Amino acid sequence: MAHQYPGTFITLEGPEGAGKTTQVRLLAAKLDAAAVPYVLTRDPGGTPLGKQIRHILLKPGNPVAPMAELLLYQADRAQNISEVILPGLKAGKLVICDRYIDSSVAYQGYGRDIDLDLIKQLNEMSTQGLKPELTLLFDLESEKGLGRLHPGGHDRMEKEAIEFHHKVRQGYLTIAKQEPDRFRLIDATKALHSVQDDMVRLIGELMAGKKAAFI
Ligand code: TMP
């Protein structure tokens, strides 16, 4: 058990264009149909404050220094933890967060070369030490992911050079290897419904182990 609350905490990670957001919408429809109590949130932008921070972070052309970027993502996360994630877990819900601590390690650590230990300490602070029980890494080649978006990307992060995105993807694969109990890889190049089947199966295994309600 990664935490002491009655709910279940799962995060979704991956490089640009991996389809996490589409997949989570499909899953939400199934959870609704099965009346499973859940909360869906995202980093950045899961709260009203977070939406403002997200706008600052993703606005194309906004000058944001790497350290300011890291701290803004952390500020968003601290708000999401206190306003959405912890209340959801305390209420016994399935909490699914689209991106979380591993995005900071992959993007600001491996992507921007900020010290990994510093990022891990900040992650601890902003989350009050809360780790997910399961992290699904939607993996695909950076070129493929970016190719699914508008040419050249549309937000400030997507517009980064391809070398940056390569480092992010390799970073994710490295982190996943370091914590094999928490991470499960999903091949995001597969067809939409196969990716959805993989996601449902992996979450279902965790929920069955906890004897928690699922679809
Ligand atoms: P998305 O929510 O649409 O995936 O966009 C969020 C962007 O922010 C994406 O490019 C990944 C990036 N990001 C970071 O660089 N660090 C972080 O800690 C988080 C949560 C996201």
Short mmCIF file of C-alpha atoms and ligand atoms in Angstrom, two decimals:
data_model
loop_
_atom_site.label_atom_id
_atom_site.label_comp_id
_atom_site.label_asym_id
_atom_site.label_seq_id
_atom_site.Cartn_x
_atom_site.Cartn_y
_atom_site.Cartn_z
CA MET A 1 0.00 0.00 0.00
CA ALA A 2 1.37 3.35 -1.03
CA HIS A 3 -0.86 5.35 1.38
CA GLN A 4 -3.22 4.99 4.35
CA TYR A 5 -6.46 6.27 2.77
CA PRO A 6 -9.47 4.15 1.76
CA GLY A 7 -9.38 5.24 -1.90
CA THR A 8 -7.13 4.15 -4.76
CA PHE A 9 -4.61 6.43 -6.45
CA ILE A 10 -3.55 5.86 -10.07
CA THR A 11 -1.56 8.15 -12.37
CA LEU A 12 -1.14 8.24 -16.13
CA GLU A 13 2.11 9.31 -17.73
CA GLY A 14 3.70 9.50 -21.14
CA PRO A 15 5.26 11.68 -23.80
CA GLU A 16 3.28 14.05 -26.03
CA GLY A 17 0.52 12.59 -28.19
CA ALA A 18 0.33 9.26 -26.34
CA GLY A 19 -3.48 9.49 -26.17
CA LYS A 20 -3.84 9.43 -22.36
CA THR A 21 -6.55 12.04 -22.32
CA THR A 22 -8.70 10.20 -24.89
CA GLN A 23 -8.21 6.92 -23.04
CA VAL A 24 -9.17 8.38 -19.70
CA ARG A 25 -12.38 9.80 -21.22
CA LEU A 26 -13.30 6.34 -22.53
CA LEU A 27 -12.60 4.85 -19.11
CA ALA A 28 -14.68 7.53 -17.36
CA ALA A 29 -17.73 6.55 -19.42
CA LYS A 30 -17.34 2.94 -18.21
CA LEU A 31 -16.89 4.01 -14.59
CA ASP A 32 -20.03 6.15 -14.86
CA ALA A 33 -22.00 3.23 -16.31
CA ALA A 34 -20.81 0.93 -13.49
CA ALA A 35 -21.43 3.62 -10.81
CA VAL A 36 -17.84 3.34 -9.53
CA PRO A 37 -17.08 6.40 -7.37
CA TYR A 38 -14.12 8.15 -8.96
CA VAL A 39 -12.38 11.47 -9.40
CA LEU A 40 -10.61 12.42 -12.57
CA THR A 41 -7.99 15.14 -12.36
CA ARG A 42 -4.90 16.39 -14.16
CA ASP A 43 -1.51 18.02 -13.59
CA PRO A 44 -1.38 20.85 -14.48
CA GLY A 45 -4.93 22.23 -14.39
CA GLY A 46 -6.99 20.05 -12.02
CA THR A 47 -8.18 23.03 -9.93
CA PRO A 48 -9.21 26.65 -10.62
CA LEU A 49 -5.77 27.85 -9.49
CA GLY A 50 -4.16 25.08 -11.50
CA LYS A 51 -5.98 26.18 -14.66
CA GLN A 52 -4.41 29.63 -14.29
CA ILE A 53 -0.97 28.08 -13.75
CA ARG A 54 -1.52 25.77 -16.76
CA HIS A 55 -2.25 28.77 -18.94
CA ILE A 56 1.01 30.46 -17.88
CA LEU A 57 3.00 27.27 -18.44
CA LEU A 58 1.64 26.28 -21.82
CA LYS A 59 1.13 29.64 -23.55
CA PRO A 60 3.34 29.56 -26.67
CA GLY A 61 6.16 32.09 -26.56
CA ASN A 62 5.85 32.76 -22.81
CA PRO A 63 9.38 33.18 -21.44
CA VAL A 64 9.60 30.70 -18.52
CA ALA A 65 13.01 29.87 -16.99
CA PRO A 66 13.54 26.13 -16.27
CA MET A 67 13.51 26.61 -12.47
CA ALA A 68 10.38 28.79 -12.65
CA GLU A 69 8.79 26.10 -14.81
CA LEU A 70 9.60 23.40 -12.27
CA LEU A 71 8.20 25.45 -9.38
CA LEU A 72 5.01 26.37 -11.24
CA TYR A 73 4.31 22.68 -11.95
CA GLN A 74 4.94 21.98 -8.27
CA ALA A 75 2.62 24.81 -7.16
CA ASP A 76 -0.13 23.40 -9.36
CA ARG A 77 0.47 19.95 -7.85
CA ALA A 78 0.33 21.20 -4.24
CA GLN A 79 -3.06 22.76 -4.96
CA ASN A 80 -4.37 19.65 -6.71
CA ILE A 81 -3.27 17.44 -3.81
CA SER A 82 -5.02 19.53 -1.17
CA GLU A 83 -8.13 20.43 -3.16
CA VAL A 84 -8.85 17.26 -5.17
CA ILE A 85 -6.60 14.24 -4.68
CA LEU A 86 -6.47 13.88 -0.89
CA PRO A 87 -10.20 14.61 -0.39
CA GLY A 88 -11.00 12.01 -3.06
CA LEU A 89 -8.81 9.36 -1.44
CA LYS A 90 -10.18 10.13 2.01
CA ALA A 91 -13.72 9.69 0.62
CA GLY A 92 -12.73 6.22 -0.64
CA LYS A 93 -12.80 7.07 -4.34
CA LEU A 94 -10.73 5.88 -7.26
CA VAL A 95 -8.59 8.93 -8.03
CA ILE A 96 -7.01 9.04 -11.49
CA CYS A 97 -4.55 11.84 -12.22
CA ASP A 98 -3.46 12.57 -15.81
CA ARG A 99 0.25 13.32 -15.19
CA TYR A 100 1.85 13.67 -11.74
CA ILE A 101 5.32 13.54 -10.10
CA ASP A 102 6.94 11.50 -12.87
CA SER A 103 6.20 14.25 -15.42
CA SER A 104 8.41 16.61 -13.42
CA VAL A 105 11.21 14.04 -13.32
CA ALA A 106 10.90 13.23 -17.04
CA TYR A 107 10.39 16.77 -18.41
CA GLN A 108 12.23 19.05 -15.98
CA GLY A 109 14.79 16.44 -14.87
CA TYR A 110 15.69 14.40 -17.95
CA GLY A 111 14.38 17.02 -20.43
CA ARG A 112 15.76 20.22 -18.90
CA ASP A 113 18.69 18.69 -16.97
CA ILE A 114 17.58 20.00 -13.55
CA ASP A 115 19.04 17.95 -10.68
CA LEU A 116 16.92 14.81 -10.20
CA ASP A 117 17.30 14.74 -6.41
CA LEU A 118 16.08 18.32 -6.15
CA ILE A 119 13.00 17.44 -8.21
CA LYS A 120 12.31 14.40 -6.05
CA GLN A 121 12.50 16.56 -2.91
CA LEU A 122 10.11 19.11 -4.40
CA ASN A 123 7.76 16.31 -5.46
CA GLU A 124 7.75 15.08 -1.85
CA MET A 125 6.91 18.56 -0.60
CA SER A 126 4.15 19.34 -3.08
CA THR A 127 2.45 15.96 -2.65
CA GLN A 128 2.95 15.55 1.10
CA GLY A 129 4.76 12.36 0.16
CA LEU A 130 1.75 10.81 -1.59
CA LYS A 131 2.74 8.27 -4.23
CA PRO A 132 0.43 6.48 -6.67
CA GLU A 133 -0.26 2.78 -6.22
CA LEU A 134 -0.11 2.30 -9.97
CA THR A 135 1.35 4.41 -12.76
CA LEU A 136 0.47 3.57 -16.35
CA LEU A 137 3.15 4.74 -18.77
CA PHE A 138 1.69 5.22 -22.26
CA ASP A 139 4.80 4.78 -24.34
CA LEU A 140 5.49 5.66 -27.95
CA GLU A 141 8.26 7.21 -30.04
CA SER A 142 8.45 10.98 -29.75
CA GLU A 143 8.11 11.48 -33.53
CA LYS A 144 4.96 9.36 -33.59
CA GLY A 145 3.40 11.19 -30.65
CA LEU A 146 4.18 14.66 -31.96
CA GLY A 147 2.96 13.59 -35.40
CA ARG A 148 -0.49 12.98 -33.89
CA LEU A 149 -0.65 16.65 -32.85
CA HIS A 150 -0.86 19.68 -35.11
CA PRO A 151 2.37 20.12 -37.10
CA GLY A 152 4.99 21.73 -34.84
CA GLY A 153 2.79 21.27 -31.77
CA HIS A 154 0.50 23.93 -30.36
CA ASP A 155 1.58 24.61 -26.79
CA ARG A 156 4.87 25.82 -25.32
CA MET A 157 6.08 22.34 -24.32
CA GLU A 158 5.04 20.60 -27.55
CA LYS A 159 6.99 23.21 -29.52
CA GLU A 160 10.26 22.16 -27.84
CA ALA A 161 12.95 20.62 -30.09
CA ILE A 162 12.70 16.90 -30.89
CA GLU A 163 15.91 16.28 -28.84
CA PHE A 164 14.05 17.51 -25.75
CA HIS A 165 11.19 15.08 -26.42
CA HIS A 166 13.66 12.21 -26.96
CA LYS A 167 15.20 12.90 -23.54
CA VAL A 168 11.74 12.98 -21.94
CA ARG A 169 10.80 9.60 -23.39
CA GLN A 170 14.09 7.99 -22.38
CA GLY A 171 13.65 9.55 -18.94
CA TYR A 172 10.26 7.91 -18.56
CA LEU A 173 11.63 4.51 -19.57
CA THR A 174 14.46 4.90 -17.04
CA ILE A 175 12.12 5.86 -14.18
CA ALA A 176 9.78 2.97 -15.03
CA LYS A 177 12.68 0.50 -14.77
CA GLN A 178 13.66 1.92 -11.38
CA GLU A 179 10.18 1.31 -9.90
CA PRO A 180 8.89 -1.85 -11.59
CA ASP A 181 6.29 -2.49 -8.87
CA ARG A 182 4.55 0.84 -9.45
CA PHE A 183 4.90 1.18 -13.24
CA ARG A 184 3.13 -0.70 -16.01
CA LEU A 185 3.95 0.08 -19.63
CA ILE A 186 1.22 0.41 -22.23
CA ASP A 187 2.10 0.32 -25.93
CA ALA A 188 0.39 3.55 -27.05
CA THR A 189 0.95 2.78 -30.75
CA LYS A 190 -1.76 0.08 -30.66
CA ALA A 191 -5.33 0.73 -31.81
CA LEU A 192 -7.52 2.86 -29.55
CA HIS A 193 -9.62 -0.07 -28.30
CA SER A 194 -6.56 -2.30 -27.60
CA VAL A 195 -4.96 0.46 -25.53
CA GLN A 196 -8.26 0.84 -23.67
CA ASP A 197 -8.40 -2.93 -23.03
CA ASP A 198 -4.84 -2.86 -21.63
CA MET A 199 -5.69 0.07 -19.38
CA VAL A 200 -8.87 -1.54 -18.04
CA ARG A 201 -7.07 -4.86 -17.44
CA LEU A 202 -4.17 -3.29 -15.52
CA ILE A 203 -6.41 -1.11 -13.34
CA GLY A 204 -8.76 -4.07 -12.85
CA GLU A 205 -5.88 -6.20 -11.51
CA LEU A 206 -5.02 -3.56 -8.92
CA MET A 207 -8.66 -3.10 -7.89
CA ALA A 208 -9.24 -6.86 -7.64
CA GLY A 209 -6.17 -7.16 -5.37
CA LYS A 210 -7.69 -4.50 -3.09
CA LYS A 211 -11.20 -5.97 -3.35
CA ALA A 212 -12.35 -2.53 -4.52
CA ALA A 213 -15.33 -1.91 -6.81
CA PHE A 214 -14.51 -1.64 -10.53
CA ILE A 215 -16.19 -2.11 -13.89
P1 TMP B 1 -0.96 17.81 -21.05
O1 TMP B 1 -1.64 17.84 -19.72
O2 TMP B 1 -1.84 18.27 -22.15
O3 TMP B 1 -0.25 16.55 -21.32
O4 TMP B 1 0.16 18.99 -21.04
C1 TMP B 1 0.93 19.22 -19.98
C2 TMP B 1 2.32 19.56 -20.47
O5 TMP B 1 3.11 19.91 -19.33
C3 TMP B 1 3.03 18.40 -21.15
O6 TMP B 1 3.86 18.93 -22.16
C4 TMP B 1 3.92 17.85 -20.05
C5 TMP B 1 4.24 19.07 -19.23
N1 TMP B 1 4.54 18.81 -17.81
C6 TMP B 1 5.82 19.07 -17.33
O7 TMP B 1 6.71 19.47 -18.08
N2 TMP B 1 6.07 18.85 -16.01
C7 TMP B 1 5.10 18.44 -15.12
O8 TMP B 1 5.37 18.27 -13.93
C8 TMP B 1 3.78 18.19 -15.64
C9 TMP B 1 2.71 17.72 -14.73
C10 TMP B 1 3.54 18.38 -16.99
#
